[in-house]
């Protein structure tokens, strides 16, 4: 009864939540279920705690039929489940997993109470101890029940298949006391299982029941894509249009399911650059706070009740939390929805971001520069500017605001253009007709402004007949490739590192490699983690110098601190860019290669504040320097 009432309440919360589409892609969902849930892929990335959890989880699956077997045995000691209850191999599996579950629980307790990693800060540890105590009672009473059955000769399977229970059976004689104990153990086993099932939906171990469902409905499209808000959907009545999340009633059913799935393991918190540099934001505490408000009787403001306002603004949308989460919780969607409500409904956002939003709307770029200056860098290089009505080039080079207007990032645009010219690639830029993609406005929560820019840019690109786009900014790349299809813009989008690496591979660019040039490459979150572009920038680094990897690299990269519109926000706590520069310096490299204009600026700032000697440079510039003979500057 207690269990059923709670399950109905939880199901009601999911059913009553806002709609979101999570259908289709069945093969991908099945694969996620097999790898993330059954094979425990994400958890096993950390061997000891991963194995501990896997033992308990696999034990749960193997021992599940014993619930029915024990219930039958509790009613009639001489009856068992047809077929399975007589199978020696199954009873062997039961013994093996009883032992493994016990090992798993002991290691778990040791990690929580002796090692005490920081990732458990803020988790409900007392609740976890109670659950572990119930699990231990369940497996020990099962083993003792089997042991007394063997001692009394009641076992319906060959005792030799149960080495653990057989060894324990020597503790008991074939007498009345053992007959009583056999009843005590089986009933203790059954009653503990019932207590566990009644407690489960009230505890954080609810994830046992819902995590597999949450993984199934996890996102299968690109990680870097945000769900668009539908302001002008004719099927949605005006009063039902979502403006992000102000109360728990605004959360989608997937977001509600996310909150029920959290195991409080803290892996997201451990990976979070905001948390690890001393900021208020902990993605784990965000999800736990939202869960409390989902379960509350009345709908109250999520910020600052469930989530402190600093947490909402601390996020750099790097996605490290999502990648680390073993149950496919999508923290960035939650945080951006909280931002959307604050920005669009309450007009509340960090004051320092206001000029950026104003400049994007007024000048079509966050630098507030005149659009007529956008292509100034290109004029001297003779780069073609695509005029209306002209035939589209093979590649439209989307330069992006940073590489157009920022002094340091502009070097990337110049190098890329020179390299494409040297390789004979047919390309052009949009010049003053290129606008901000809207990414910084979207990530800060202003979906209105983003959608206005998305529609305008898609119109321009479609009118120009553009099919292929090369972008040097991973944020532009992500928006063009993953988010513009929601607004009618579908293009083949390629990052400049991918195009340049293919030109090198084809022999159309021939760099001179310098063994003495030690280079460590920093993966941009929006390139590596959100879009899986890992090898091409590394190929370029290897083509010009001697690569050396940082400890955190590839999809495990650590943010530069600029994502989520943080390029234009004050940073509280420690500086993320300085932390990353420290990791780069630790490699002993003399060059810190990047493939993102934001990373260029942030890490160069970090090097300057740390007083380090590292040179921060885009892979395109490194490549152009390595083929000076081939890449002639038309100004020379
Ligand atoms: S996206 Fe990055 S900064 Fe934001 S909560 Fe996740 S790990 Fe932290
Ligand atoms: S959100 Fe995911 S990674 Fe973070 S504590 Fe919950 S289950 Fe663990």
XYZ file of C-alpha atoms and ligand atoms in Angstrom:
652
model
C 0.000 0.000 0.000
C 2.720 2.471 1.086
C 4.723 1.564 -2.013
C 1.724 1.777 -4.374
C 0.641 5.189 -3.052
C 4.109 6.596 -3.575
C 4.476 5.043 -7.043
C 1.133 6.595 -8.071
C 2.307 9.996 -6.825
C 5.590 9.750 -8.757
C 3.865 8.523 -11.913
C 1.384 11.397 -11.613
C 4.234 13.917 -11.465
C 5.742 12.509 -14.675
C 2.374 12.276 -16.461
C 1.380 15.827 -15.502
C 4.663 17.379 -16.679
C 5.265 19.394 -19.850
C 5.583 17.523 -23.147
C 8.859 16.836 -24.921
C 9.493 14.459 -27.809
C 11.780 11.542 -27.026
C 10.675 8.903 -29.494
C 12.373 7.228 -32.461
C 16.051 6.222 -32.695
C 15.196 2.815 -31.239
C 18.504 1.111 -32.198
C 20.501 3.898 -30.504
C 18.298 3.748 -27.413
C 18.667 -0.039 -27.266
C 22.438 0.346 -27.554
C 22.474 2.878 -24.693
C 20.414 0.509 -22.593
C 22.835 -2.350 -23.303
C 26.027 -0.378 -22.723
C 25.105 2.206 -20.070
C 22.647 0.131 -18.013
C 23.505 -3.537 -18.519
C 27.262 -3.235 -19.127
C 27.610 -0.291 -16.678
C 29.958 1.419 -19.171
C 30.002 4.834 -17.554
C 30.375 3.546 -14.000
C 33.211 1.210 -14.934
C 35.272 4.170 -16.128
C 36.273 4.376 -12.447
C 37.320 0.824 -11.780
C 36.862 0.301 -8.031
C 33.603 2.194 -7.394
C 32.403 1.040 -10.821
C 32.983 -2.639 -10.028
C 31.400 -2.167 -6.621
C 28.232 -0.803 -8.197
C 28.297 -3.372 -11.008
C 28.473 -6.258 -8.502
C 25.421 -4.923 -6.665
C 23.499 -4.147 -9.878
C 24.272 -7.446 -11.617
C 23.550 -9.208 -8.317
C 20.145 -7.503 -8.271
C 19.398 -8.892 -11.751
C 20.629 -12.426 -10.985
C 18.949 -12.624 -7.577
C 15.639 -11.133 -8.741
C 13.962 -14.567 -9.319
C 14.922 -15.593 -5.786
C 12.248 -13.180 -4.518
C 9.571 -15.445 -5.989
C 11.475 -18.602 -5.018
C 11.714 -17.392 -1.398
C 8.039 -16.396 -1.305
C 7.049 -19.879 -2.467
C 9.483 -21.427 0.019
C 8.121 -19.273 2.862
C 4.622 -20.645 2.280
C 5.698 -24.255 1.661
C 9.214 -25.345 2.563
C 9.055 -28.331 0.198
C 8.031 -26.420 -2.923
C 10.119 -24.262 -5.225
C 9.806 -22.334 -8.452
C 9.268 -24.725 -11.392
C 12.438 -25.533 -13.358
C 14.666 -22.634 -12.188
C 14.480 -23.672 -8.518
C 15.976 -27.059 -9.459
C 18.836 -25.757 -11.623
C 22.237 -26.236 -10.026
C 23.863 -23.651 -12.343
C 21.384 -21.007 -11.212
C 22.028 -21.757 -7.551
C 25.761 -21.496 -8.285
C 25.137 -18.058 -9.804
C 23.126 -17.120 -6.721
C 26.012 -18.081 -4.418
C 28.556 -16.234 -6.552
C 26.484 -13.070 -6.608
C 25.656 -13.228 -2.914
C 29.432 -13.072 -2.348
C 29.949 -10.331 -4.961
C 27.110 -8.206 -3.583
C 28.616 -8.470 -0.106
C 32.022 -7.423 -1.468
C 30.338 -4.550 -3.342
C 28.578 -3.319 -0.203
C 31.754 -3.516 1.907
C 33.744 -1.552 -0.703
C 30.916 0.981 -0.990
C 30.884 1.519 2.786
C 34.672 1.790 2.795
C 34.601 4.435 0.037
C 31.828 6.437 1.721
C 33.099 6.277 5.302
C 36.872 5.863 5.039
C 37.926 7.533 1.774
C 35.003 9.999 1.824
C 35.483 11.571 -1.628
C 34.238 15.142 -2.049
C 31.716 14.045 -4.650
C 29.477 12.737 -1.840
C 29.246 16.160 -0.186
C 25.562 17.058 0.097
C 24.328 13.504 -0.661
C 21.927 11.669 1.676
C 24.548 9.357 3.185
C 22.369 8.109 6.075
C 19.757 6.938 3.586
C 22.439 5.167 1.562
C 23.635 3.357 4.706
C 20.102 2.169 5.448
C 19.722 0.847 1.893
C 23.076 -0.934 2.111
C 22.036 -2.474 5.448
C 18.829 -3.773 3.830
C 20.803 -5.233 0.893
C 23.213 -6.981 3.262
C 20.307 -8.420 5.265
C 18.639 -9.669 2.073
C 21.693 -11.536 0.750
C 22.821 -12.897 4.133
C 19.363 -14.251 4.992
C 19.216 -15.807 1.512
C 22.552 -17.575 1.988
C 21.589 -18.741 5.493
C 18.210 -19.988 4.270
C 19.930 -22.036 1.576
C 22.462 -23.279 4.158
C 19.731 -24.509 6.512
C 17.904 -26.141 3.590
C 21.077 -28.047 2.691
C 21.633 -29.015 6.360
C 18.070 -30.355 6.537
C 18.214 -32.004 3.103
C 15.391 -29.791 1.751
C 17.425 -28.503 -1.156
C 15.802 -29.154 -4.545
C 19.173 -28.833 -6.295
C 22.531 -30.627 -5.881
C 24.246 -29.036 -2.851
C 27.613 -29.211 -4.597
C 26.444 -26.341 -6.863
C 26.181 -24.057 -3.813
C 29.705 -23.857 -2.344
C 29.004 -20.882 -0.090
C 25.690 -22.159 1.259
C 27.155 -25.656 1.634
C 30.074 -24.309 3.663
C 27.620 -22.372 5.869
C 25.429 -25.480 6.243
C 28.112 -27.015 8.470
C 27.084 -24.475 11.134
C 23.737 -26.233 11.451
C 22.670 -29.727 12.515
C 19.749 -31.743 11.165
C 17.549 -30.932 14.195
C 14.519 -28.982 15.384
C 16.523 -25.818 16.020
C 17.638 -25.758 12.362
C 14.046 -26.370 11.247
C 13.016 -23.255 13.198
C 15.977 -21.273 11.866
C 15.125 -22.280 8.285
C 11.695 -20.664 8.776
C 13.221 -17.612 10.486
C 15.727 -17.018 7.647
C 13.243 -17.389 4.792
C 10.694 -15.109 6.458
C 13.361 -12.586 7.432
C 14.490 -12.645 3.790
C 10.969 -12.137 2.413
C 10.014 -9.436 4.948
C 13.253 -7.504 4.357
C 12.560 -7.551 0.606
C 9.051 -6.211 1.237
C 10.443 -3.490 3.520
C 13.010 -2.644 0.837
C 10.312 -2.384 -1.852
C 8.155 -0.172 0.398
C 11.083 2.107 1.192
C 12.519 2.212 -2.345
C 10.174 4.808 -3.897
C 10.697 7.095 -0.877
C 14.481 6.994 -1.110
C 17.217 8.041 -3.501
C 17.453 4.367 -4.489
C 14.366 5.043 -6.549
C 16.945 5.111 -9.334
C 16.948 1.292 -9.227
C 13.451 1.421 -10.714
C 13.669 4.462 -13.007
C 17.284 4.825 -14.171
C 16.910 2.318 -17.002
C 13.816 4.202 -18.224
C 15.666 7.520 -18.038
C 18.569 6.126 -20.047
C 16.152 4.865 -22.699
C 14.662 8.337 -23.111
C 18.048 10.105 -23.018
C 18.870 12.417 -25.906
C 20.014 10.691 -29.059
C 20.588 13.828 -31.135
C 23.780 15.886 -30.823
C 24.778 16.605 -27.239
C 25.247 20.296 -27.963
C 21.711 20.927 -29.213
C 19.222 22.692 -26.947
C 15.511 21.940 -27.283
C 13.880 24.983 -28.899
C 10.965 26.715 -27.196
C 7.937 26.875 -29.499
C 6.692 30.453 -29.352
C 4.611 30.286 -32.497
C 3.496 26.669 -32.642
C -0.137 26.778 -33.841
C -0.811 23.530 -31.926
C 0.144 25.088 -28.570
C -2.383 27.515 -27.012
C -0.794 30.836 -26.037
C -1.283 30.257 -22.305
C 0.579 26.932 -22.542
C 3.738 28.250 -24.215
C 6.792 27.457 -22.071
C 9.253 30.205 -21.201
C 11.748 27.925 -19.482
C 11.203 26.678 -15.942
C 9.914 28.939 -13.174
C 8.233 26.289 -11.014
C 8.291 22.493 -11.016
C 5.107 22.564 -13.110
C 7.159 23.963 -16.022
C 9.535 20.986 -16.162
C 9.176 18.484 -19.002
C 8.430 14.856 -18.174
C 12.039 13.953 -19.040
C 13.288 16.573 -16.604
C 11.002 15.190 -13.873
C 12.249 11.682 -14.649
C 15.823 13.023 -14.448
C 15.244 14.193 -10.885
C 13.849 10.779 -9.850
C 16.816 9.007 -11.448
C 19.631 10.756 -9.606
C 21.697 8.350 -7.494
C 23.508 11.231 -5.743
C 26.791 9.620 -6.799
C 28.391 13.057 -7.356
C 30.195 12.103 -10.571
C 28.736 15.189 -12.255
C 29.931 17.395 -9.417
C 33.422 15.908 -9.621
C 33.650 16.687 -13.346
C 32.163 20.196 -13.104
C 34.684 23.002 -13.736
C 32.508 25.459 -11.809
C 32.397 23.283 -8.684
C 36.059 22.358 -8.914
C 37.079 26.027 -8.997
C 35.111 26.839 -5.860
C 31.857 28.186 -7.275
C 28.414 27.609 -5.783
C 27.213 25.425 -8.674
C 27.056 21.697 -8.146
C 25.100 19.895 -10.894
C 24.241 17.172 -8.370
C 22.724 19.663 -5.931
C 20.798 21.296 -8.790
C 19.106 17.980 -9.603
C 18.528 17.119 -5.929
C 17.043 20.581 -5.304
C 14.716 20.250 -8.284
C 13.605 16.806 -7.092
C 12.592 18.234 -3.708
C 10.475 20.844 -5.476
C 8.933 18.318 -7.873
C 7.778 16.321 -4.834
C 6.588 19.367 -2.858
C 2.844 19.851 -2.398
C 2.783 23.364 -3.873
C 4.553 24.765 -6.909
C 7.087 27.319 -5.700
C 9.766 29.341 -7.487
C 12.652 27.063 -8.412
C 15.183 29.913 -8.150
C 16.360 30.599 -5.510
C 14.301 27.978 -3.577
C 15.453 24.763 -5.242
C 18.583 26.166 -6.913
C 20.616 29.199 -5.745
C 20.726 31.936 -8.388
C 24.564 31.890 -8.482
C 24.410 28.230 -9.527
C 22.253 29.095 -12.513
C 24.795 31.643 -13.773
C 27.960 29.707 -12.822
C 27.389 27.080 -15.528
C 29.600 27.171 -18.644
C 27.393 24.570 -20.435
C 30.471 22.384 -20.957
C 28.465 19.158 -20.674
C 31.013 17.396 -18.441
C 28.215 16.601 -15.991
C 26.035 14.957 -18.640
C 28.934 12.900 -19.895
C 29.806 11.718 -16.383
C 26.252 10.925 -15.291
C 25.634 7.157 -15.274
C 21.866 7.570 -15.621
C 21.710 10.062 -18.548
C 20.551 13.125 -16.638
C 20.666 16.263 -18.811
C 21.787 19.021 -16.449
C 22.396 21.670 -19.136
C 18.757 21.514 -20.277
C 17.665 22.103 -16.675
C 20.038 25.013 -16.137
C 19.239 26.685 -19.462
C 15.505 26.352 -18.736
C 16.033 28.075 -15.370
C 17.967 30.822 -17.193
C 15.226 31.160 -19.812
C 12.638 31.845 -17.137
C 14.862 34.321 -15.290
C 15.767 36.203 -18.474
C 12.510 36.152 -20.438
C 9.954 36.257 -17.621
C 11.722 37.994 -14.747
C 14.279 40.061 -16.734
C 16.825 38.948 -14.184
C 20.403 38.176 -15.282
C 23.943 39.267 -14.369
C 24.339 42.986 -15.002
C 27.616 42.524 -16.852
C 25.868 40.405 -19.522
C 23.504 43.241 -20.368
C 25.872 45.037 -22.814
C 26.445 41.763 -24.655
C 22.709 41.150 -25.108
C 22.185 44.772 -26.118
C 25.060 44.626 -28.645
C 23.827 41.385 -30.173
C 20.390 42.907 -30.745
C 21.662 46.340 -31.812
C 24.826 45.510 -33.778
C 24.313 41.801 -34.642
C 27.471 40.857 -32.752
C 28.430 40.707 -29.066
C 31.419 43.011 -29.639
C 29.103 45.887 -30.571
C 31.185 46.659 -33.674
C 29.694 47.922 -36.938
C 28.803 45.114 -39.355
C 30.712 47.029 -42.034
C 33.927 46.197 -40.138
C 33.214 42.442 -40.136
C 35.173 41.627 -43.273
C 37.968 44.209 -42.868
C 40.505 41.474 -42.164
C 39.592 39.706 -45.417
C 39.914 42.613 -47.833
C 43.705 42.651 -47.816
C 43.813 38.883 -48.417
C 41.525 39.099 -51.422
C 38.934 36.801 -49.879
C 35.737 36.672 -51.903
C 32.682 38.180 -50.181
C 29.547 36.488 -51.408
C 27.137 39.104 -52.723
C 23.393 38.481 -53.123
C 22.609 36.739 -56.387
C 26.135 35.381 -56.911
C 26.667 31.634 -57.249
C 27.423 29.884 -53.954
C 31.007 28.667 -53.463
C 31.769 25.066 -52.568
C 32.337 26.185 -48.958
C 30.800 29.145 -47.217
C 33.407 30.134 -44.623
C 31.422 31.171 -41.510
C 33.985 33.351 -39.752
C 32.053 34.051 -36.537
C 32.026 37.236 -34.448
C 35.127 36.450 -32.372
C 37.380 35.801 -35.375
C 35.957 38.836 -37.149
C 36.338 41.374 -34.360
C 38.727 40.135 -31.661
C 42.371 41.041 -32.315
C 43.797 37.717 -31.103
C 41.124 35.478 -32.626
C 41.266 37.274 -35.999
C 44.610 35.622 -36.685
C 42.724 32.316 -36.997
C 40.497 33.716 -39.735
C 43.507 35.060 -41.622
C 45.404 31.770 -41.351
C 42.377 29.718 -42.378
C 41.708 31.906 -45.409
C 45.358 31.784 -46.518
C 45.428 27.997 -46.173
C 42.200 27.517 -48.130
C 43.567 29.783 -50.849
C 46.847 27.864 -50.925
C 45.011 24.558 -51.280
C 42.792 25.943 -54.048
C 39.525 25.529 -52.131
C 36.529 27.364 -53.601
C 35.242 29.421 -50.660
C 33.731 32.792 -49.803
C 32.524 34.644 -46.722
C 29.243 36.452 -46.129
C 30.963 39.590 -44.853
C 28.460 42.126 -43.447
C 25.596 39.695 -44.175
C 26.958 37.287 -41.534
C 25.435 37.897 -38.081
C 25.920 36.403 -34.651
C 24.481 32.864 -34.704
C 22.610 33.779 -31.521
C 24.548 31.223 -29.448
C 25.521 33.539 -26.553
C 21.957 34.884 -26.301
C 20.562 31.331 -26.317
C 22.989 30.014 -23.711
C 22.299 32.914 -21.378
C 18.580 32.176 -21.688
C 17.260 34.664 -24.237
C 15.574 32.263 -26.614
C 13.638 35.082 -28.312
C 16.804 36.779 -29.523
C 18.388 33.485 -30.533
C 15.410 32.452 -32.631
C 15.296 35.833 -34.360
C 18.966 35.421 -35.395
C 18.489 31.768 -36.330
C 15.625 32.629 -38.666
C 17.486 35.562 -40.222
C 20.719 33.606 -40.780
C 18.917 30.568 -42.157
C 17.095 32.836 -44.594
C 20.395 34.399 -45.732
C 22.120 31.021 -46.128
C 19.190 29.416 -47.912
C 18.755 32.395 -50.256
C 22.459 32.184 -51.083
C 22.101 28.499 -51.961
C 24.722 27.458 -49.402
C 25.203 23.694 -49.034
C 28.551 23.341 -47.237
C 29.810 25.523 -44.393
C 33.240 25.578 -42.778
C 33.406 27.260 -39.347
C 36.414 27.867 -37.113
C 34.338 28.594 -34.003
C 33.005 25.431 -32.288
C 30.075 27.428 -30.889
C 29.061 28.604 -34.392
C 29.756 25.084 -35.667
C 27.460 23.554 -33.040
C 24.669 26.043 -33.675
C 24.865 25.785 -37.481
C 25.132 21.988 -37.520
C 22.855 20.979 -34.651
C 20.439 23.811 -33.922
C 19.671 25.495 -37.242
C 17.985 22.332 -38.622
C 15.198 23.107 -36.115
C 14.690 26.373 -38.004
C 14.823 25.087 -41.572
C 18.590 25.326 -42.124
C 20.227 21.996 -42.967
C 23.808 22.208 -44.189
C 26.890 20.049 -44.266
C 28.887 21.804 -41.565
C 32.571 21.085 -41.066
C 35.024 22.507 -38.560
C 38.084 24.215 -40.019
C 40.347 21.650 -38.310
C 38.524 18.867 -40.174
C 38.830 20.557 -43.557
C 42.482 21.499 -43.007
C 43.366 17.995 -41.803
C 41.795 16.498 -44.913
C 43.751 18.950 -47.127
C 46.968 17.861 -45.400
C 46.026 14.186 -45.789
C 45.352 14.726 -49.519
C 48.729 16.436 -49.928
C 47.147 19.741 -50.912
C 48.899 21.356 -47.938
C 52.417 20.170 -47.042
C 53.631 21.361 -43.628
C 57.239 21.088 -42.432
C 57.278 19.188 -39.154
C 59.427 20.577 -36.358
C 60.473 17.930 -33.796
C 61.561 20.620 -31.373
C 58.091 22.162 -31.196
C 56.351 20.616 -28.195
C 52.590 21.186 -28.461
C 49.767 20.315 -26.122
C 46.284 20.536 -27.598
C 43.294 21.803 -25.618
C 39.951 20.286 -26.684
C 37.118 22.784 -26.822
C 33.994 21.459 -25.043
C 31.766 22.357 -27.987
C 34.071 20.592 -30.428
C 35.211 17.485 -28.562
C 32.562 16.727 -25.974
C 29.481 18.076 -27.717
C 30.456 17.171 -31.292
C 33.051 14.367 -31.184
C 35.674 16.225 -33.256
C 38.804 14.767 -31.677
C 41.227 13.462 -34.286
C 41.488 16.229 -36.948
C 42.994 18.943 -34.702
C 45.380 16.331 -33.316
C 46.352 15.317 -36.848
C 47.265 18.954 -37.521
C 49.295 19.189 -34.313
C 51.134 15.976 -35.197
C 51.790 17.332 -38.714
C 53.650 20.375 -37.421
C 55.266 19.388 -34.120
C 55.598 16.924 -31.241
C 52.257 16.424 -29.477
C 51.947 15.900 -25.746
C 48.542 15.230 -24.156
C 47.197 16.882 -21.057
C 45.875 14.640 -18.313
C 42.321 15.679 -19.131
C 41.859 15.566 -22.881
C 39.490 14.454 -25.614
C 35.953 14.097 -24.337
C 37.297 14.355 -20.784
C 38.526 17.877 -21.488
C 38.287 20.723 -18.980
C 36.539 23.924 -20.065
C 38.425 27.162 -20.849
C 35.695 29.037 -18.965
C 33.998 30.852 -21.883
C 30.999 28.640 -22.680
C 27.405 29.401 -21.712
C 27.993 33.121 -22.473
C 30.681 33.293 -19.780
C 32.907 35.137 -22.216
C 30.773 38.138 -21.176
C 30.177 37.383 -17.494
C 32.142 37.986 -14.325
C 33.581 34.824 -12.824
C 33.067 34.067 -9.129
C 35.457 31.766 -7.262
C 38.675 30.493 -8.851
C 39.459 31.144 -12.519
C 38.680 28.183 -14.794
C 41.048 29.413 -17.522
C 43.966 29.596 -15.054
C 43.215 26.067 -13.826
C 43.337 24.819 -17.418
C 46.543 26.723 -18.210
C 48.087 25.035 -15.151
C 47.214 21.636 -16.638
C 48.741 22.647 -19.971
C 51.908 23.962 -18.337
C 52.279 20.692 -16.413
C 52.884 18.861 -19.706
C 56.099 20.820 -20.246
C 54.944 21.872 -23.735
C 55.939 25.272 -25.060
C 52.826 25.708 -27.233
C 49.189 25.416 -26.233
C 47.220 24.674 -29.401
C 43.508 25.427 -29.596
C 40.786 25.151 -32.220
C 38.331 27.738 -30.920
C 38.507 31.547 -30.848
C 36.984 31.693 -27.348
C 39.584 29.221 -26.062
C 42.268 31.354 -27.746
C 41.204 34.453 -25.819
C 40.439 32.755 -22.482
C 43.589 30.647 -22.352
C 45.783 33.498 -23.525
C 44.313 35.586 -20.677
C 45.013 32.660 -18.343
C 48.637 32.450 -19.502
C 49.082 36.178 -18.947
C 47.608 36.110 -15.438
C 49.693 33.061 -14.541
C 52.812 34.704 -15.981
C 53.440 31.537 -17.958
C 55.617 31.272 -21.075
C 53.149 29.152 -23.077
C 52.173 30.394 -26.506
C 48.429 29.992 -27.158
C 47.734 29.552 -30.858
C 45.032 28.124 -33.127
C 45.855 24.968 -35.116
C 45.216 26.889 -38.360
C 47.923 29.410 -37.498
C 50.322 26.630 -36.503
C 49.692 24.960 -39.840
C 50.124 28.137 -41.867
C 53.425 28.823 -40.079
C 54.600 25.313 -40.939
C 53.992 25.786 -44.657
C 55.174 29.329 -45.115
C 56.544 28.413 -48.542
C 53.163 27.259 -49.767
C 51.092 29.922 -48.070
C 51.997 33.211 -49.596
C 50.307 36.234 -48.083
C 48.864 38.211 -51.043
C 50.012 41.362 -49.218
C 53.683 40.234 -49.476
S 27.649 21.987 -17.944
Fe 29.718 22.110 -17.069
S 29.667 23.931 -15.755
Fe 27.523 23.396 -16.191
S 26.908 22.098 -14.482
Fe 27.625 20.750 -16.093
S 29.779 20.388 -15.634
Fe 29.148 22.188 -14.441
S 23.092 13.768 -11.640
Fe 23.971 11.847 -12.366
S 26.191 12.033 -11.939
Fe 25.143 13.639 -10.772
S 24.818 12.751 -8.769
Fe 22.948 12.361 -9.935
S 23.290 10.342 -10.866
Fe 25.282 11.047 -10.134
